[in-house]
Amino acid sequence: MKIKVRQICFIMIAYTAVTKLLIYPTALAELCGRDLLFPALINFLIEGLLIWAVSFLCSRTDKTFFELIEGTLGNIGARIVYGFMAAFFMLSAIIPLFEQKQYVHTIFYDTVPTILVFLPVFIFTVYAASKKFENIGRCADICLPVFLAVTAFLFLMAFGEAQWDNLMPILQTPATSVLRGASSTAFRFMQPCWMLMFMGHFKYRNGDAAKITLSYAAGAAIVLLFLAMFYGIYGEISASRTFAVSRISIFFPAIETIGRIDLIMLYVLEVVMLFALAINIQFAVHALMRCTGYGNRKVLSLAVNGALLLVVVFCAHYFHAIQIVFYRWLWIVTVVFAVLVPALSWLLKRRNADEK
């Protein structure tokens, strides 16, 4: 087996949370105001149910998702599905790449040309995406303790500064706005597709579906607490505060005396963010391998990352327009690939024709 259940649980906790700490809180604050927790909760509940469904399906078969499709639709059908999955993972990596590009430049290296700052990130993703699932698991072993230590530190700095009455009264936002907040940001929720890729690559034991689902719930709880603190600190101006994770600790009293010690934590947290950024690219390469039958991961990694680099370079001045497209239309793609495909995976044949 290529990855352990423990490592999948670590991924569900750390990567689920860390991918939603930059612009996601700002977008929800703009769409739903003080009720920003509710669209997030809707998406987390739907995704959590799907993660449980896919995890539980792993207890019914030891086949990979590709093998399940192949047994139902044939080899050509499986290759076509995986081709679309590769495209979906690449699409899911675009917004995080732009966010990281702006975040790293704005917070850490604002005097250095943007592209020079971000080229090392692509060098890293080329290397990471050329590795197998064992590498993803080992990285998760490293990232979880780092993530928990850093977020605990930042949360302790921010918790006492939050004015919790900023979140009151609750549910005053129209239901249509809450639902729009959930649908507009749904493209950030693709973890059920991660489970589809992990299927057949780990040894399932009794209770693993519950462990994986509860790990995802822990990541979701961290995000919900973060959203509450962020709005508790900034209130009605939250919609104008981008890169939320870099802003929740700046009012900590000790900073006036000893300086921005939180920046050290943000540097460390960036390591986890990079691994979380790379996972969609890693899955895109994996899906492309199964689609094409071409086994050289390094070449496919260069091709995938090269395509994404071209998007980042040539669309550098169109990030706002890209965001609008994603917020308005990508929920449709997300429903197809991150909701319908995981749900319909239960309809795939789980036994060979010669099995009783």
Tab-separated table of C-alpha atoms in Angstrom, residues 22 99-113 117-118 121 150 154 243 245-246 260-271 273-274:
chain	number	residue	atom	x	y	z
A	22	LEU	CA	-6.074	33.393	3.034
A	99	GLU	CA	-3.437	33.501	-3.815
A	100	GLN	CA	-0.057	32.152	-2.785
A	101	LYS	CA	1.690	34.345	-5.343
A	102	GLN	CA	0.092	37.497	-3.974
A	103	TYR	CA	0.364	36.396	-0.351
A	104	VAL	CA	4.073	35.557	-0.472
A	105	HIS	CA	4.868	38.779	-2.315
A	106	THR	CA	2.726	41.045	-0.119
A	107	ILE	CA	3.563	39.607	3.298
A	108	PHE	CA	7.178	38.510	2.910
A	109	TYR	CA	8.900	40.016	-0.155
A	110	ASP	CA	7.052	43.153	-1.227
A	111	THR	CA	10.213	44.793	-2.644
A	112	VAL	CA	11.198	41.862	-4.896
A	113	PRO	CA	9.638	41.353	-8.369
A	117	VAL	CA	9.515	35.435	-5.623
A	118	PHE	CA	7.208	32.765	-6.990
A	121	VAL	CA	7.325	27.653	-5.633
A	150	VAL	CA	1.588	27.284	14.485
A	154	LEU	CA	-1.698	32.298	16.246
A	243	PHE	CA	-4.819	37.286	3.663
A	245	VAL	CA	-4.212	34.494	8.564
A	246	SER	CA	-1.612	37.270	8.485
A	260	ARG	CA	5.979	40.983	14.705
A	261	ILE	CA	6.829	37.585	16.197
A	262	ASP	CA	3.793	36.233	14.362
A	263	LEU	CA	5.716	36.621	11.083
A	264	ILE	CA	7.995	33.779	12.183
A	265	MET	CA	4.933	31.576	12.600
A	266	LEU	CA	3.614	32.660	9.203
A	267	TYR	CA	6.907	31.685	7.579
A	268	VAL	CA	6.644	28.239	9.156
A	269	LEU	CA	2.980	27.895	8.217
A	270	GLU	CA	3.890	28.683	4.616
A	271	VAL	CA	5.634	25.288	4.457
A	273	MET	CA	0.551	25.808	2.663
A	274	LEU	CA	2.997	24.803	-0.067
